Amino acid sequence: MAKVLILGGTTEARALGESLAKRGGMEVMLSLAGRTAAPVKHAVPVRVGGFGGSGGLADYLLREKVDAFIDATHPYASVISRNAAAAARRVVIPLVVLRRPPWIAIAGDRWTEVSDVSEAVRALGETSRRVFVTIGRNGLAAFSQAPQHHYLIRSVDPVDPPLPLPHVAYLTARGPFSEDEDRALMAAREIEIVIAKNSGGPAAYGKIAAARSLGIGVLMLRRPAAPEATTVATVEDAIAWLDHTLTSTAARGV
Ligand SMILES: NC(=O)c1ccc[n+]([C@@H]2O[C@H](COP(=O)([O-])OP(=O)(O)OC[C@H]3O[C@@H](n4cnc5c(N)ncnc54)[C@H](OP(=O)(O)O)[C@@H]3O)[C@@H](O)[C@H]2O)c1
């Protein structure tokens, strides 16, 4: 039976695992970094924790006799994606990247693209503003440089330790978040600007649509460079790639 590894941590990875489990005929393992305290349940077996860089991942692929693997990690998880591409090249195991296309600004959106959190903090300016921070709980240290603002920070797991800031509120919640829900939240908290990643997909789009309808600006963190590997945008295309790859591998008798 063909062995398949999914690098996960996203809705797409979970959906892919569900589809493959339903079809059967493959041995699937899904890998999580172990960042979230209570990850959502998966339909396929899960392993948790880093591999030890691209070398460790290459060793894992050989040791577990993986026939093909899918990088279905988040678009901003650039280290694991780089490692996956390097490991695939090194041990010559087929890899596809499953990545949601980014959101595209439409009429009414007021986005300013920034390269990183430090640039976002500088773009907030000197005058105190009410800021909705939706970039997860990592990489928040730069906000300590701008204590004049009032922050609302939403993340799946608590920010621990809390940031050394005088005006900060935390909200632990797991998406999806609807536009209505996020508009109500942003209006109630008198939010003036949103800081977001361009995650793509519907689950996190609520705040973007809400910002548009409230006429609020978004500081959008630019996506990291895409990994150098075949890339697909949907679970269906990832499965088609997998079927094609495993069939041609079997035909070659590899
Ligand atoms: N970054 C985000 O905004 C974001 C948002 C939602 C979900 N996630 C998910 O959270 C996880 C961590 O994201 P990150 O941005 O911290 O990653 P990252 O910076 O790209 O990766 C850091 C290290 O974490 C380990 N790692 C990451 N993903 C892994 C996986 N699926 N399985 C096993 N090890 C993994 C690897 O350790 P070793 O080098 O030891 O192998 C990697 O070098 C990812 O799986 C991602 O899909 C990230």
XYZ file of C-alpha atoms and ligand atoms in Angstrom:
302
model
C 0.000 0.000 0.000
C 1.355 3.450 -0.924
C 2.571 5.584 1.978
C 1.721 9.257 2.009
C 2.826 12.006 4.402
C 0.834 15.218 4.835
C 2.542 18.189 6.501
C -0.430 19.829 8.180
C -1.639 22.469 10.585
C -4.318 23.845 8.254
C -7.963 23.283 7.334
C -6.844 21.986 3.929
C -4.559 19.381 5.491
C -7.424 18.146 7.638
C -9.800 18.046 4.657
C -7.200 16.205 2.584
C -6.736 13.644 5.369
C -10.519 13.172 5.539
C -10.827 12.619 1.777
C -7.941 10.147 1.682
C -9.273 8.269 4.716
C -12.687 7.947 3.032
C -11.171 6.598 -0.188
C -8.845 4.138 1.576
C -6.104 2.233 -0.275
C -3.253 4.412 1.062
C -1.403 4.568 4.335
C -1.574 8.219 5.368
C 0.279 9.999 8.173
C -0.393 13.651 9.025
C 2.322 15.674 10.712
C 1.715 18.583 13.106
C 4.311 20.911 14.606
C 2.661 20.673 18.022
C 2.046 24.422 18.444
C -1.656 24.171 19.356
C -2.556 22.831 22.787
C -5.741 21.069 21.626
C -5.572 20.459 17.877
C -8.770 19.651 16.011
C -9.359 15.889 15.482
C -8.079 14.264 12.288
C -9.411 11.348 10.266
C -5.921 9.896 9.692
C -3.112 9.006 12.123
C -1.132 12.003 13.396
C 2.475 12.437 14.462
C 3.490 15.543 16.408
C 6.732 17.548 16.578
C 9.550 18.805 14.364
C 11.712 16.473 12.276
C 14.986 18.245 13.029
C 15.400 20.364 9.898
C 15.410 19.258 6.258
C 17.959 16.501 7.022
C 15.696 15.078 9.719
C 12.706 15.227 7.386
C 14.694 13.486 4.609
C 15.670 10.743 7.081
C 12.028 10.359 8.128
C 10.871 10.039 4.505
C 13.419 7.275 3.840
C 12.937 5.492 7.154
C 9.137 5.438 6.800
C 9.372 4.540 3.085
C 7.118 7.461 2.129
C 6.125 7.283 -1.568
C 4.861 10.859 -1.924
C 4.229 13.806 0.369
C 2.125 16.908 0.472
C 3.115 20.186 2.067
C -0.280 21.453 3.213
C 1.147 23.838 5.823
C 0.093 27.459 6.255
C 1.394 29.957 3.639
C 3.342 31.746 6.422
C 5.015 28.543 7.711
C 8.000 29.194 5.474
C 10.673 27.195 7.333
C 8.925 23.822 7.124
C 8.013 24.480 3.468
C 11.629 25.287 2.595
C 12.748 22.166 4.469
C 10.160 20.025 2.663
C 11.316 21.218 -0.764
C 14.975 20.603 0.167
C 14.225 17.135 1.586
C 12.207 16.161 -1.516
C 15.122 17.130 -3.760
C 17.624 15.323 -1.569
C 15.866 11.951 -1.348
C 13.965 12.272 -4.668
C 10.496 11.714 -3.237
C 7.621 13.456 -5.054
C 6.289 16.548 -3.271
C 3.349 18.803 -3.992
C 2.520 22.021 -2.144
C -1.164 22.543 -1.359
C -1.515 26.290 -0.835
C -4.601 28.495 -0.739
C -4.378 31.397 -3.151
C -4.010 34.761 -1.394
C -6.948 37.158 -1.058
C -7.023 39.895 -3.649
C -8.051 43.423 -2.649
C -11.350 44.540 -4.143
C -13.129 47.915 -4.348
C -13.521 49.371 -0.862
C -10.548 47.531 0.632
C -7.966 49.804 2.252
C -4.921 47.551 2.532
C -1.328 48.580 3.099
C 1.143 45.778 2.496
C 3.994 45.463 4.991
C 6.953 43.070 4.999
C 6.891 42.113 8.665
C 5.449 42.911 12.083
C 8.060 45.624 12.768
C 7.011 47.471 9.619
C 3.352 47.076 10.650
C 4.156 48.589 14.062
C 5.931 51.551 12.422
C 2.972 52.022 10.061
C 0.617 52.433 13.047
C 2.278 55.801 13.701
C 2.743 57.840 16.874
C -0.899 58.693 17.623
C -2.721 56.165 19.782
C -4.976 53.850 17.743
C -7.215 50.881 18.489
C -5.659 47.912 16.720
C -7.054 44.428 16.014
C -4.112 42.009 15.769
C -4.974 38.745 13.986
C -1.602 37.199 13.156
C -1.518 34.435 15.754
C 0.473 34.496 18.966
C 3.988 34.281 17.534
C 6.037 37.273 16.428
C 4.156 39.719 18.654
C 7.224 41.078 20.493
C 7.547 44.079 18.134
C 4.314 45.557 19.555
C 6.154 46.321 22.813
C 7.892 49.108 20.837
C 4.564 50.939 20.461
C 2.839 51.003 23.878
C 0.737 54.069 22.941
C -1.803 51.922 21.051
C -4.724 49.879 22.389
C -4.456 46.296 21.136
C -7.003 43.524 20.787
C -5.063 40.321 20.084
C -6.925 37.237 18.867
C -5.244 33.823 18.809
C -6.178 30.141 19.111
C -4.036 29.632 22.210
C -3.333 32.230 24.927
C -0.402 34.626 24.529
C 1.876 33.456 27.298
C 3.621 35.336 28.790
C 1.400 38.353 28.127
C 3.014 41.282 26.289
C 4.490 44.091 28.403
C 1.908 46.608 27.170
C -0.359 48.963 29.152
C -3.414 48.648 26.857
C -3.971 45.140 25.596
C -6.888 42.724 25.577
C -6.659 39.080 24.531
C -9.247 36.962 22.820
C -8.693 33.237 22.454
C -10.875 31.811 19.713
C -10.631 29.356 16.841
C -12.094 30.245 13.418
C -13.924 30.207 11.161
C -15.116 33.743 11.878
C -17.963 35.222 9.874
C -18.076 38.775 8.528
C -21.046 39.620 10.786
C -19.319 38.262 13.863
C -16.097 40.162 13.132
C -17.939 43.378 12.234
C -19.808 43.253 15.562
C -16.573 42.578 17.454
C -14.670 45.353 15.682
C -17.495 47.865 16.167
C -17.884 46.977 19.868
C -14.139 47.393 20.447
C -14.003 50.573 18.322
C -11.244 49.073 16.186
C -9.527 51.577 13.875
C -7.086 49.305 12.043
C -6.510 45.573 11.520
C -3.194 43.739 11.240
C -3.543 40.504 9.274
C -1.739 37.831 7.295
C -2.933 37.186 3.761
C -3.938 33.643 4.687
C -6.424 33.155 1.850
C -9.468 30.903 2.130
C -12.834 31.644 3.709
C -12.204 30.844 7.406
C -10.264 34.013 8.261
C -11.791 36.343 5.659
C -14.508 37.695 7.986
C -12.290 40.429 9.425
C -11.189 41.515 5.934
C -14.777 41.847 4.709
C -15.765 43.511 8.003
C -12.899 46.024 7.710
C -14.089 46.872 4.187
C -17.670 47.452 5.261
C -16.588 49.540 8.266
C -14.142 51.558 6.121
C -11.199 50.433 8.273
C -7.637 49.983 6.978
C -5.744 46.666 7.037
C -1.988 46.342 7.441
C -1.429 43.133 5.472
C 1.732 41.148 6.126
C 3.173 40.074 2.778
C 3.339 36.322 2.155
C 6.775 34.745 2.371
C 8.268 33.476 -0.904
C 6.516 30.338 -2.152
C 8.561 27.121 -1.961
C 10.104 25.857 -5.201
C 7.850 22.871 -5.854
C 4.777 21.912 -7.857
C 1.889 23.791 -6.262
C -1.869 23.214 -6.308
C -4.655 25.305 -4.792
C -7.307 22.760 -3.821
C -7.664 19.439 -2.015
C -9.123 17.924 -5.217
C -6.055 18.956 -7.221
C -3.744 17.567 -4.537
C -5.554 14.207 -4.749
C -5.354 14.252 -8.558
C -1.601 14.915 -8.287
C -1.277 12.074 -5.774
C -3.174 9.599 -7.988
C -1.101 10.556 -11.018
C 2.196 10.405 -9.106
C 1.529 7.077 -7.418
C 0.292 5.515 -10.666
C 3.376 6.606 -12.608
C 5.676 5.518 -9.767
C 4.012 2.063 -9.738
C 4.195 1.807 -13.553
C 7.940 2.502 -13.398
C 8.201 -0.239 -10.757
C 9.892 2.152 -8.304
N 2.634 30.564 10.560
C 1.319 30.718 10.633
O 0.780 31.824 10.518
C 0.422 29.523 10.840
C -0.965 29.702 10.882
C -1.802 28.592 11.038
C -1.245 27.333 11.161
N 0.127 27.183 11.130
C 0.669 25.824 11.249
O 1.452 25.796 12.422
C 2.638 25.033 12.211
C 3.842 25.837 12.662
O 3.906 27.028 11.893
P 5.224 27.922 11.920
O 4.953 29.134 11.124
O 5.733 28.027 13.325
O 6.194 26.950 11.077
P 7.674 27.205 10.524
O 8.233 28.436 11.140
O 7.661 27.089 9.061
O 8.422 25.907 11.073
C 9.250 25.932 12.218
C 9.581 24.514 12.589
O 8.443 23.850 13.116
C 8.414 22.488 12.712
N 7.194 22.274 11.913
C 6.411 23.196 11.295
N 5.352 22.610 10.734
C 5.455 21.283 10.996
C 4.636 20.160 10.686
N 3.484 20.287 10.006
N 5.055 18.933 11.131
C 6.219 18.809 11.829
N 7.018 19.842 12.160
C 6.628 21.069 11.742
C 9.668 22.266 11.914
O 10.649 21.834 12.843
P 11.924 20.945 12.401
O 12.833 21.875 11.682
O 12.444 20.423 13.690
O 11.385 19.865 11.492
C 9.995 23.652 11.393
O 11.345 23.848 11.052
C 2.679 24.655 10.741
O 2.421 23.273 10.641
C 1.588 25.478 10.087
O 0.890 24.769 9.080
C 0.956 28.247 10.982
